[in-house]
XYZ file of C-alpha atoms in Angstrom:
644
model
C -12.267 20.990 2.360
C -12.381 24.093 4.489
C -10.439 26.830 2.011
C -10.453 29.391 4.955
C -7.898 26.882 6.804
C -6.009 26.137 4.013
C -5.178 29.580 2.877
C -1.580 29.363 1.640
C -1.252 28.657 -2.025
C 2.040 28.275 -4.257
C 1.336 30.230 -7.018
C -0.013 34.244 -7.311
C -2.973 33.758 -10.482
C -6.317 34.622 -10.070
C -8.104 31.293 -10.842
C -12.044 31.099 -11.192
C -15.248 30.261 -9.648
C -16.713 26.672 -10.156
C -18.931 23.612 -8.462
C -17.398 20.308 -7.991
C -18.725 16.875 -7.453
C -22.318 18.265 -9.188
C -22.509 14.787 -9.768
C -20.971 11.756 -8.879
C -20.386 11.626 -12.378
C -18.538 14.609 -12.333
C -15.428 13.235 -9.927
C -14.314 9.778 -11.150
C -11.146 8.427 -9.472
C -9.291 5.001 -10.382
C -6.336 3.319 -8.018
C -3.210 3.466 -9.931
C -1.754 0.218 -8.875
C 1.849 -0.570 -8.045
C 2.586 -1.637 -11.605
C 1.201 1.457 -13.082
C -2.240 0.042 -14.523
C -5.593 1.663 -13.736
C -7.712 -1.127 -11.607
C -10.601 -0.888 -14.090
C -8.666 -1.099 -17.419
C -10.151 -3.539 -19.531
C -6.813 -5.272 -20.143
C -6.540 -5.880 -16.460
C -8.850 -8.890 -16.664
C -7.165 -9.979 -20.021
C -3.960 -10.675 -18.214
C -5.188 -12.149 -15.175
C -6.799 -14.552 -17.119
C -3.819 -15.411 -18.765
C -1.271 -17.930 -16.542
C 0.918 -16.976 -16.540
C -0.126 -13.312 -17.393
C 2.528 -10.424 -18.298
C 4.526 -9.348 -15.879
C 4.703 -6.197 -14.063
C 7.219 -4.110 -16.330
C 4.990 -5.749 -19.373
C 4.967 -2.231 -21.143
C 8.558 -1.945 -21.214
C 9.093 -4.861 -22.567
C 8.469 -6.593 -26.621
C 5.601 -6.936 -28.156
C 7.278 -11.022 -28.428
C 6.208 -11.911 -24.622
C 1.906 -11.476 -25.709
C 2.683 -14.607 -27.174
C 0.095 -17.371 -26.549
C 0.605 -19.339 -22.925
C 0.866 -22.690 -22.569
C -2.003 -25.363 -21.661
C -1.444 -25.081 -17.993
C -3.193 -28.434 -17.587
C -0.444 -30.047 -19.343
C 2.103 -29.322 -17.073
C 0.109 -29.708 -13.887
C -0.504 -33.168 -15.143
C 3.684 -33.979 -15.152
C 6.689 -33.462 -13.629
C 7.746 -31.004 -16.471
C 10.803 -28.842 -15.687
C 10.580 -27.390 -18.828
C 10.555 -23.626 -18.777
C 9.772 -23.011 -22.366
C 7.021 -25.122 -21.812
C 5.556 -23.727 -17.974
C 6.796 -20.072 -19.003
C 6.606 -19.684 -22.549
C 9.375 -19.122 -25.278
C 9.212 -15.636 -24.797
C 9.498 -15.166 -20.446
C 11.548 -18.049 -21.046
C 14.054 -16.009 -23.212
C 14.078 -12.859 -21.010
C 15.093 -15.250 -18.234
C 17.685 -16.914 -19.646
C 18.886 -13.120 -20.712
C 19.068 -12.346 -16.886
C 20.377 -14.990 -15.425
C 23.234 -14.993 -18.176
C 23.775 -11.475 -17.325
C 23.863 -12.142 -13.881
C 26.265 -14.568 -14.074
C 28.057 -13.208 -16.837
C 28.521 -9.473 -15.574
C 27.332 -9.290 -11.969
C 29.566 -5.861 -10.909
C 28.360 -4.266 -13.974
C 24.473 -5.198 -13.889
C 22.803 -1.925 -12.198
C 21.386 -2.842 -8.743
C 17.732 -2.454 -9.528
C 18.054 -4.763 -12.862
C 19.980 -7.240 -10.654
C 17.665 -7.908 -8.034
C 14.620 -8.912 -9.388
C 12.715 -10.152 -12.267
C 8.970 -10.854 -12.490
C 7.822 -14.086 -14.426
C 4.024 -12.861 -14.048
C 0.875 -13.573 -12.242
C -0.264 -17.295 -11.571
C -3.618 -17.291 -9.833
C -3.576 -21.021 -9.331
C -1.199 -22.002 -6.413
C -0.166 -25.623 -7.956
C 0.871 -24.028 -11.256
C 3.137 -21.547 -8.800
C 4.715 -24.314 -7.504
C 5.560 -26.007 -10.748
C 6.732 -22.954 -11.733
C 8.579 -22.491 -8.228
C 10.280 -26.152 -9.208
C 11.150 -25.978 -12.818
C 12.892 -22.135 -12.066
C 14.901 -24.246 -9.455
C 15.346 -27.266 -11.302
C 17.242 -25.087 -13.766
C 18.793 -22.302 -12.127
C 19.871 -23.535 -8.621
C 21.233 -19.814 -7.987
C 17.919 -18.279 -7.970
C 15.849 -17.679 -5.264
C 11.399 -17.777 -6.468
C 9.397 -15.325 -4.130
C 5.607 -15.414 -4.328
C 4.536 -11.851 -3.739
C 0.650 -12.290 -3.875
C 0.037 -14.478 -7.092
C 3.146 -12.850 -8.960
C 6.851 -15.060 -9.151
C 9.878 -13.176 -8.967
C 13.280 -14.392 -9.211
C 16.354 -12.795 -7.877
C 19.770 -14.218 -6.561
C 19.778 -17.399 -3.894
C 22.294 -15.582 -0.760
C 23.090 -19.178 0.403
C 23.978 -20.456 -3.025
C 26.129 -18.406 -3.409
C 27.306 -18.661 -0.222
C 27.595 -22.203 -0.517
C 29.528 -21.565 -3.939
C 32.156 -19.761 -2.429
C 32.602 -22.753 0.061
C 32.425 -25.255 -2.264
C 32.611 -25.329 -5.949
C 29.660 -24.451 -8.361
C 28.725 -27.452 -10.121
C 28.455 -29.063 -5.943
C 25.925 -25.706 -4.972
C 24.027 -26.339 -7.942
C 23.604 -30.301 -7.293
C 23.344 -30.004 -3.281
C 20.058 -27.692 -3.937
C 19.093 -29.661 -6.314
C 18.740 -32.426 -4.196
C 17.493 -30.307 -1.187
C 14.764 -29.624 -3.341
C 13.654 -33.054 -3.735
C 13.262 -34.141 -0.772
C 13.726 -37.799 -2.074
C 13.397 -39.797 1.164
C 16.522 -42.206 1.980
C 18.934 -39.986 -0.684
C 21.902 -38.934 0.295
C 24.735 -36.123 -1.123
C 28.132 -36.138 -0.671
C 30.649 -33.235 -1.527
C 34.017 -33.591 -3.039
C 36.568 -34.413 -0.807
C 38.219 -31.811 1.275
C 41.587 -32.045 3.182
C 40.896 -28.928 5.492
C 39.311 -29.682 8.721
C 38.406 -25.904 8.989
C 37.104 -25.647 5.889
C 34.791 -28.712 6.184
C 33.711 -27.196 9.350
C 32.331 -24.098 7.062
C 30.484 -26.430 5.132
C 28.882 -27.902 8.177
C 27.643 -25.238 9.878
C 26.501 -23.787 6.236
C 24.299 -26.676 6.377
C 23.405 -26.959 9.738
C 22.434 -22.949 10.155
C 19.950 -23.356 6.659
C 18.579 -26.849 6.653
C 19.075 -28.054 9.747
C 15.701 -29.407 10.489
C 15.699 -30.678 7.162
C 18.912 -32.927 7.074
C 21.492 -33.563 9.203
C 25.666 -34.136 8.001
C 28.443 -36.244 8.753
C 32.095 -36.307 8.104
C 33.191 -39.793 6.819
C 37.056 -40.818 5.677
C 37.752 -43.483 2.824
C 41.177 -44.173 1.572
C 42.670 -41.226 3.678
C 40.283 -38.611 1.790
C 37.676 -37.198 4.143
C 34.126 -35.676 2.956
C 30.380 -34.219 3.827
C 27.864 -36.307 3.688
C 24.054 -34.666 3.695
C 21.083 -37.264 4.730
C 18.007 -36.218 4.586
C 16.231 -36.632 8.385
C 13.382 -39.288 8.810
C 10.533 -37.634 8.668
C 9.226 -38.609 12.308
C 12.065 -36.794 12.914
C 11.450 -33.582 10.619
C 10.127 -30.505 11.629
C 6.915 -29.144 10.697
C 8.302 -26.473 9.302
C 8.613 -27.011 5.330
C 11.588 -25.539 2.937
C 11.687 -23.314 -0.388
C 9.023 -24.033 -2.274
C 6.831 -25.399 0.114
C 6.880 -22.535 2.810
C 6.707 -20.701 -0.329
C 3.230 -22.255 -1.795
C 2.040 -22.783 1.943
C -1.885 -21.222 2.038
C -3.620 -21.562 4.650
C -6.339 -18.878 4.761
C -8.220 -18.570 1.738
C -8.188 -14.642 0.146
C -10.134 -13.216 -2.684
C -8.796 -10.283 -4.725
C -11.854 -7.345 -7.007
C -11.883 -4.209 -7.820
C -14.481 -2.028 -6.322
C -16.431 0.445 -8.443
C -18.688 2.106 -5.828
C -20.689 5.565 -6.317
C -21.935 8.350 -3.385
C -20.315 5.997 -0.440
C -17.529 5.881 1.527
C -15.107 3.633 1.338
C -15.304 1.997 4.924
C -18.922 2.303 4.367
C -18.606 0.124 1.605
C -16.541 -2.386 3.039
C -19.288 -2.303 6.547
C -22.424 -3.187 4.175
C -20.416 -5.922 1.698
C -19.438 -7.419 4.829
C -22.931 -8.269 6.609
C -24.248 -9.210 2.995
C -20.938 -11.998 2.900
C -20.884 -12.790 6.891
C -17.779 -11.862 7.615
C -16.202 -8.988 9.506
C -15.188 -5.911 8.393
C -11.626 -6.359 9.313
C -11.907 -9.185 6.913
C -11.434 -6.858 3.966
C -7.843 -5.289 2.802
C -7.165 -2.045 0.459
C -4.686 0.275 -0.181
C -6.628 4.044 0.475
C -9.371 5.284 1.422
C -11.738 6.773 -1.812
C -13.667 9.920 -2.179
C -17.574 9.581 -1.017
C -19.356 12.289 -3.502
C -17.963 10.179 -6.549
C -17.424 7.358 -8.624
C -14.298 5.541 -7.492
C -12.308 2.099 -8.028
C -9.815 0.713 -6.341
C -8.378 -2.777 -5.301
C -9.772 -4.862 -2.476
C -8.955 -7.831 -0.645
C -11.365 -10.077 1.366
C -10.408 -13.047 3.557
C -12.369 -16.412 3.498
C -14.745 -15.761 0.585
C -14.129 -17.215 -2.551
C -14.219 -15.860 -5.878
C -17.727 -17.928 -6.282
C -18.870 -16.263 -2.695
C -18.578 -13.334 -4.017
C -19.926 -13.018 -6.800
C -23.181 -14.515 -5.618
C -23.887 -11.534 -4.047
C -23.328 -9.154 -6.734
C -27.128 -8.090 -7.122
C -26.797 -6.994 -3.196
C -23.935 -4.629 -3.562
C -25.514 -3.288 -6.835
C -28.296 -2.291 -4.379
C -26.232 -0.033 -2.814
C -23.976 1.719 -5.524
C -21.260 -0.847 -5.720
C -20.256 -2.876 -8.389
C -17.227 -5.703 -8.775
C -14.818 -6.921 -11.290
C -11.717 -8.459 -12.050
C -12.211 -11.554 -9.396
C -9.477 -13.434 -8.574
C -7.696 -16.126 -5.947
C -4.896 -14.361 -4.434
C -2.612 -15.501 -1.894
C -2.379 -12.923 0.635
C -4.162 -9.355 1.528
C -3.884 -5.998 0.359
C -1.514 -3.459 2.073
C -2.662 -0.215 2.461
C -0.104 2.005 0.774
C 0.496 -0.283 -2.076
C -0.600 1.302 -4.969
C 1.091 4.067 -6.962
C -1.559 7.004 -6.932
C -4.685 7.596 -8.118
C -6.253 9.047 -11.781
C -8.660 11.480 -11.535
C -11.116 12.148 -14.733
C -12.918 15.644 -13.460
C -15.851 17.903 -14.822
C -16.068 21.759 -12.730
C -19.245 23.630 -13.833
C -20.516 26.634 -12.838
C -17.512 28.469 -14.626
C -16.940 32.409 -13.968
C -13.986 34.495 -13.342
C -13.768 35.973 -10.166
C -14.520 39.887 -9.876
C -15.282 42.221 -12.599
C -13.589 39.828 -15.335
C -16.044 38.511 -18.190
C -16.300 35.243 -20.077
C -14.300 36.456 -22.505
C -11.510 36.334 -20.183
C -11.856 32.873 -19.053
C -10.024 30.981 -21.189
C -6.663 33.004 -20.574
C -7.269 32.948 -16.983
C -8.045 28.912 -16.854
C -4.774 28.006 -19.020
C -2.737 30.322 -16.393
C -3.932 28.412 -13.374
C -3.507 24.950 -15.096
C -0.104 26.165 -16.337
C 0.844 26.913 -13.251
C -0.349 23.715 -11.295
C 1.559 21.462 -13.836
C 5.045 23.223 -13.291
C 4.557 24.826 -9.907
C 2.334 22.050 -8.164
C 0.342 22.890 -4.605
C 0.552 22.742 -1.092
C 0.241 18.941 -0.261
C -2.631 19.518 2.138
C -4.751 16.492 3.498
C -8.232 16.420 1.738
C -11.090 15.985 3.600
C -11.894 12.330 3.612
C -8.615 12.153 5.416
C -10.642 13.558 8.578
C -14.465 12.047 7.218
C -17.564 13.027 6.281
C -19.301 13.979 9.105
C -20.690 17.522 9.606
C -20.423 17.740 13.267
C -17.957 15.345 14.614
C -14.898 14.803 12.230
C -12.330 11.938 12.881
C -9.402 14.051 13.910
C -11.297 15.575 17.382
C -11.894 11.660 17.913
C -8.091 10.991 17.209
C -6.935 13.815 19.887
C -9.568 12.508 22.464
C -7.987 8.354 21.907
C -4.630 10.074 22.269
C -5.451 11.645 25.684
C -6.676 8.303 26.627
C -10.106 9.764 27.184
C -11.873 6.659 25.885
C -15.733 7.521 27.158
C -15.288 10.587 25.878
C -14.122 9.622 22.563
C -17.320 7.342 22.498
C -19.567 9.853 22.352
C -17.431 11.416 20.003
C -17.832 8.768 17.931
C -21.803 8.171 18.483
C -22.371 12.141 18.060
C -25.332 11.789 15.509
C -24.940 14.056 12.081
C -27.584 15.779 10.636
C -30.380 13.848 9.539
C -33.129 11.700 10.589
C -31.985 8.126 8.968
C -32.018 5.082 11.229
C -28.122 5.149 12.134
C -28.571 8.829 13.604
C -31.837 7.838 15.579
C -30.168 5.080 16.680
C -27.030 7.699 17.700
C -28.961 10.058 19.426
C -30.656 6.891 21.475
C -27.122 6.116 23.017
C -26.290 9.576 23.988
C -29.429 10.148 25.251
C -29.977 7.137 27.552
C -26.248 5.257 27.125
C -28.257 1.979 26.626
C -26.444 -0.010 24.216
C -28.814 -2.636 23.840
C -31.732 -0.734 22.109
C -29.508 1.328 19.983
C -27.994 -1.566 18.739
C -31.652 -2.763 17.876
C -32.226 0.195 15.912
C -28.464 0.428 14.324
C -28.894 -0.740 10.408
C -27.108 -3.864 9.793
C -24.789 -2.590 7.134
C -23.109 -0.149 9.839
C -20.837 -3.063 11.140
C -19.004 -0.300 13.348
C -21.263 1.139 14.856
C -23.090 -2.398 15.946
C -19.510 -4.275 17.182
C -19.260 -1.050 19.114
C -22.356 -1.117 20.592
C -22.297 -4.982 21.192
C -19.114 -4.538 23.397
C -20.426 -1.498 25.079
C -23.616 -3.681 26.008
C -21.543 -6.621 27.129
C -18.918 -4.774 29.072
C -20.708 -1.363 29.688
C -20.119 2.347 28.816
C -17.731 3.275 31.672
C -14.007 3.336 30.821
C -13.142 -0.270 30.254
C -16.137 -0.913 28.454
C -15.547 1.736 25.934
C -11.885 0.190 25.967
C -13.333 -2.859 24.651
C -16.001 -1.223 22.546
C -12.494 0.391 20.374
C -10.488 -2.949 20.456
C -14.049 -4.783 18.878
C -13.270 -2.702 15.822
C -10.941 -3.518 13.076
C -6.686 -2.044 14.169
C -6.911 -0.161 10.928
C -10.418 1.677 11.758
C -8.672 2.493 15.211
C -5.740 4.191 13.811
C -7.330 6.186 11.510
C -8.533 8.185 14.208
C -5.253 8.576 15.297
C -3.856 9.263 11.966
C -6.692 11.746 11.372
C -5.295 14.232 14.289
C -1.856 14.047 13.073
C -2.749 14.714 9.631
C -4.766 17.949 10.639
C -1.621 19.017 12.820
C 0.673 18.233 9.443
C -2.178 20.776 7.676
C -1.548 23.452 9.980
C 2.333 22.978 10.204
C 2.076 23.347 6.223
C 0.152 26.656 6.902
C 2.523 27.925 9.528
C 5.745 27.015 7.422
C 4.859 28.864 4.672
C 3.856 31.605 6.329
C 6.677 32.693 8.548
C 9.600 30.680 6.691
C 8.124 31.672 2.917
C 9.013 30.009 -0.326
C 12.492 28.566 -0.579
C 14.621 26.218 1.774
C 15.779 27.747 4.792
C 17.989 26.685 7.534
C 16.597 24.082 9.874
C 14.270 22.175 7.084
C 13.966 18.929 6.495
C 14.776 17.726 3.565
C 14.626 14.352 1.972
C 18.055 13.248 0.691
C 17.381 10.016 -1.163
C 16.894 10.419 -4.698
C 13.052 9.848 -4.479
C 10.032 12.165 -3.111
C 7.112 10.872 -1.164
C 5.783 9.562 2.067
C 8.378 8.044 3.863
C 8.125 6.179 6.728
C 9.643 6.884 9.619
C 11.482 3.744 9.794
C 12.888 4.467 6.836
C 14.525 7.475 8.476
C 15.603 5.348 11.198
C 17.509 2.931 9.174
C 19.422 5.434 6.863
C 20.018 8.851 7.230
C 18.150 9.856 4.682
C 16.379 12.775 6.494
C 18.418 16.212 6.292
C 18.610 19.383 7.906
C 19.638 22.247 5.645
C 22.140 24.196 7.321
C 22.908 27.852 7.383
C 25.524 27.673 3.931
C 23.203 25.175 1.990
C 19.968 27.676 2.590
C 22.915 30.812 1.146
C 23.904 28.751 -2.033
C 20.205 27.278 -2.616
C 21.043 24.255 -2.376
C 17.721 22.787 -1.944
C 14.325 23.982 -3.094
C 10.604 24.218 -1.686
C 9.860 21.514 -3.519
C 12.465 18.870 -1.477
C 10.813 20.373 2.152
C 9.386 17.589 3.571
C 7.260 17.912 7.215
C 7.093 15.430 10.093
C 3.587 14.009 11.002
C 3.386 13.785 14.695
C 4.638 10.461 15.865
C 7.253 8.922 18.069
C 9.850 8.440 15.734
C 10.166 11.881 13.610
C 12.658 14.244 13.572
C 11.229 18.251 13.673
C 12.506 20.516 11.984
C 15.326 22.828 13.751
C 13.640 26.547 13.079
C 10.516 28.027 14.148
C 8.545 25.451 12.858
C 10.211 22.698 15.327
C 9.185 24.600 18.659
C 5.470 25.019 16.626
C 5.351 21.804 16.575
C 6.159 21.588 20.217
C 3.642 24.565 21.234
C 1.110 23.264 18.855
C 0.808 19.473 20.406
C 0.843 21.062 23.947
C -1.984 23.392 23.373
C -4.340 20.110 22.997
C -2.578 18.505 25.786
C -0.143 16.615 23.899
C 2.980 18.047 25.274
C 4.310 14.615 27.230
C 2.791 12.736 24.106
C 4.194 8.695 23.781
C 2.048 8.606 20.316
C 1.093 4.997 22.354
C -2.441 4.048 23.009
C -1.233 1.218 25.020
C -4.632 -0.142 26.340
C -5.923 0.155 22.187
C -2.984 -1.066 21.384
C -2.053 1.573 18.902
C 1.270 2.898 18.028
C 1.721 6.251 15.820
C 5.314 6.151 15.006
C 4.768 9.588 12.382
C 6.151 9.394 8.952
C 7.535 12.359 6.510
C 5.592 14.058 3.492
C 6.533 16.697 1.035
C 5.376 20.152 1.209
C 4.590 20.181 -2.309
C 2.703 17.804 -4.844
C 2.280 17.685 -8.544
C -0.553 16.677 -10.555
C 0.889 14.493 -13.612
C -0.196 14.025 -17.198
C -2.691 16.653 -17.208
C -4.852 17.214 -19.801
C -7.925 19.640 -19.826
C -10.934 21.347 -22.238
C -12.887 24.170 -21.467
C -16.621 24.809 -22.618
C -17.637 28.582 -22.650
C -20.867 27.866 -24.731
C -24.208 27.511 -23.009
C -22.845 26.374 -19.602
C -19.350 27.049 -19.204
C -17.113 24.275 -18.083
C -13.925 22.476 -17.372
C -13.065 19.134 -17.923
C -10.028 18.173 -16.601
C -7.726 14.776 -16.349
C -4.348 14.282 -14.145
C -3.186 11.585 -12.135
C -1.731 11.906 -8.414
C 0.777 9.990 -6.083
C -0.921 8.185 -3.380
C -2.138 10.386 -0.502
C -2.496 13.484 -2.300
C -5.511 14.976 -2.906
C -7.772 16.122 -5.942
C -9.512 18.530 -4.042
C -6.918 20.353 -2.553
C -4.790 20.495 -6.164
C -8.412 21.832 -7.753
C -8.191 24.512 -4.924
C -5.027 25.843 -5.983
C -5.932 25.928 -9.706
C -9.398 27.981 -8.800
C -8.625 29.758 -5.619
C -12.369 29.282 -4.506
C -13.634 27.413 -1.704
C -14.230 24.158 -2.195
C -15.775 20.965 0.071
């Protein structure tokens, strides 16, 4: 990170000198996942080997549900729709708790408790679908949702639905029998005198199982009812119900967790996919790591098993990387899902800054981490946001896709960094002479980018079509990175500017984010509620609203800008690069940069430090981060040096 362009801070200390990232031992980072559990904790693998394992909000609950699980091979072998058996006495219990308060008290339940419940992990698909069946079986009111290999249960909108059309006890029998699927069966309701009423019924039916049954209306001794029949199945549609379009897999995914050390993440994922045979796109996580450290963090990979995989360990150990926790899971990662990241930190090199001495150090490092921890720092984008590379970065690339200037943005792309390695011979080749063919014959086979882009460049040639198709040969989320790399330099200099000339409280014309949570928000979000806020002129007198509820746009096509100076920067500041008529649409990429909301400020959490002033002074130094905040940038506000 450049210090010199990131020259606001929050708080006034003095801070220290130091060197980071020594080592790639000194800068450790794990994924926080969404549940809260570092990637590489040991008890990770303990509960995916269980099935089912502990649920998500497992460390909020007794110490009763780490009760031994089940022989799952014992109810794959029946039809068991036993839940103390498939769940356990324990999740079995907890259940039965919710759904009785549900039932019981369903005005008074608070929303969040009322919506869902986890009943755990099951990596193999046919014990979800017992599970899927027994949870039915017995609670006809609940809807199961598979949400990777995890089972939650909430309430079933068309039972109850149907429950206020019918009666109950009917609901709970009619989707009992819909879940069957017994061939030839039929189910009749009670007996209803009202022709409008049965009409209800029937389009009930018709709108949400339609292609699975079909009704009549029959009359016998003057008392007319519904009759369901289940359709023939020449005559069914493809398309399956509940649990089956539930339990339906039909691409074959692979869950680990990658420890890798002095690489890049999309590095990482280029070289594991030539050693598996597969394409780069293939793989699914939820951020981009650090390169100068040791990081974990989740991954996804599509049609490898879990056997695949770990045949090629003694590859990937080649080349820094290292897997664990290997699982079956049903669908890929998302990037964004994960709750932050843990940081475990060493900064050598310790001395204060002018005429102070050592013996001053230790006041001035508890002052700076004192400060962090209640005051946080400006929530910059770190450097990997815009990549490693010392003479092209990713945002110049991102401005030239955005202008549509794709063979410029090419060369962008192939400009070579320092070096004499294969890749950057093979770089400077392409520049040099624009022939695709032998550059692509000296390319290493672990850069998978580079090579798909020079395979469509040699197929469709370097003019502007071919380098059209030389972008659109590399993975959607590679291509709006780019993208997202401009923006996020723009949202770095907006930070800069706001601070600046609008200082350090809440002003009129802010944006502020008036949901009761802070973070990224999407700009959908924003859409759909009006969650997004401009402090007016009476709010900014009585302080309503603090620095630390400011959030700012990143450029896109459906943000709101602030209403102050910083709205017509924004303005000035996209049409000094030629981004003044900006769509945020790179139609023939097909890319879309819709531009999302982030807060001003960040803070670290759960900090915890020790300083060394023997021999060679130093400062080790834990805290953990939301997602999309950065290490660097918080260490720059604690030491007030440059760092990169």
């Amino acid at each position: 990170m450049e210090r010199d362009t990131l020259s606001c801070c929050i708080s006034d200390h003095e801070g220290f000198h130091g060197t980071i990232k020594n080592s790639p031992q000194d800068f450790v980072v794990v994924e926080i996942d969404t549940h809260g559990q570092l990637v590489n904790s040991p008890n990770v693998q303990e509960e995916l080997a269980k099935i089912p394992s502990q649920p998500s909000q497992a460390n909020k609950r007794d110490d009763k549900l780490k009760q031994s699980k089940p022989d799952d091979t014992d109810i794959l072998n029946q039809d068991c729709f036993d839940l103390n058996l498939i769940l356990g006495p324990a999740m079995n219990e907890e259940l039965e708790h919710f759904t009785n308060k549900m039932r019981a008290n369903p005005n008074e339940m608070c929303e969040q408790e009322k919506a869902e419940l986890s009943l755990g992990t099951y990596p193999d698909k046919h014990l979800r679908a017992v599970v899927h069946r027994a949870v039915r079986y017995n609670f006809p009111f609940l809807q199961t949702v598979t949400n990777q290999s995890e089972i939650r249960v909430r309430e079933d909108p068309d039972f109850k639905e149907l429950a206020s059309l019918a009666s109950e006890g009917e609901a709970e029998e009619f989707f009992r029998f819909i879940d069957a699927k017994v061939p030839g069966t039929v189910f009749t309701f009670l007996p209803d005198d009202s022709k409008e009423h049965r009409t209800s019924v029937h389009h009930f039916v018709s709108r949400r199982f339609g292609k699975l049954v079909e009704t009549k209306s029959f009359t016998d001794q003057q008392k007319t009812s519904i009759t369901v029949r289940l359709r023939e199945r020449s005559k069914q549609s493809k398309k399956r119900t509940i649990a089956d379009c539930q339990e339906e897999e039909v691409t074959l995914y692979t869950a680990f967790t990658l420890r890798k050390e002095n690489l890049e993440t999309l590095e990482a994922i280029s070289y594991m996919a030539a050693v598996l045979g597969v394409l780069p796109s293939d793989f699914t996580y939820a951020g981009i790591k650090d390169k100068r450290a040791i990081t974990y963090q989740a991954m996804v990979v599509k049609k490898i098993s879990s056997e695949q995989l770990l045949d090629k360990v003694s590859e990937f150990e080649r080349r820094g990387m290292q897997i664990s926790h290997v699982r079956p899971v049903s669908e890929p990662l998302k990037l964004g899902r994960l709750q932050g990241n843990h940081f475990d930190l060493v900064i050598r090199d310790l001395k204060p800054h002018g005429k102070h001495g050592l013996t001053e150090l230790q006041q001035l490092v508890k002052e700076a981490m004192e400060n962090v921890k209640n005051r946080g720092f400006v929530n910059y984008y770190g450097p990997q946001r815009f990549g490693s590379g010392s003479c092209v970065q990713a945002d110049q690339i991102g401005l030239a896709l955005l202008k549509e200037e794709m063979e410029a943005s090419v060369k962008l792309f192939f400009t070579p960094e320092d070096g004499d390695d294969l890749q950057n011979k093979a770089k400077r080749h392409f520049l040099l002479t624009g022939n695709a063919k032998e550059s692509l014959a000296l390319m290493p086979a672990y850069k998978a980018r580079e090579r798909l882009m020079l395979r469509a460049l040699h197929r469709y040639g370097s003019g502007q079509e071919g380098c059209i198709h030389g972008w659109l040969s590399l993975p959607h989320s590679m291509r709006v990175f780019y993208l997202h790399s401009y923006c996020s330099r723009v949202w770095n200099e907006a930070a800069i500017y706001r601070l600046q000339k609008l200082g350090f409280k809440a002003v009129q014309g802010d944006l502020v984010w008036a949901g009761s949570e802070t973070g990224l928000k999407s700009s959908t979000e924003e859409l759909n509620a009006p969650q997004v806020h401009v402090v007016t002129s009476e709010e900014e007198k009585n302080d309503v609203f603090s620095l630390d509820q400011v959030i700012l746009p990143m450029p896109g096509n459906s943000v709101k800008y602030p209403e102050n100076l910083l709205g017509q920067w924004y303005q000035d500041r996209l049409a000094q690069d030629g981004l003044g008529s900006c769509r945020f649409r790179v139609t023939p990429l097909k890319l879309n940069v819709p531009g999302c909301y982030r807060p001003l400020l960040a803070k670290p959490q759960n900090i915890t430090y020790s300083l060394r002033t023997v021999e060679e002074p130093s400062l080790s130094l834990t805290f953990d981060l939301d997602a999309s905040c950065y290490a660097t940038v918080c260490l720059g506000e604690i030491m007030k040096s440059n760092l990169s």
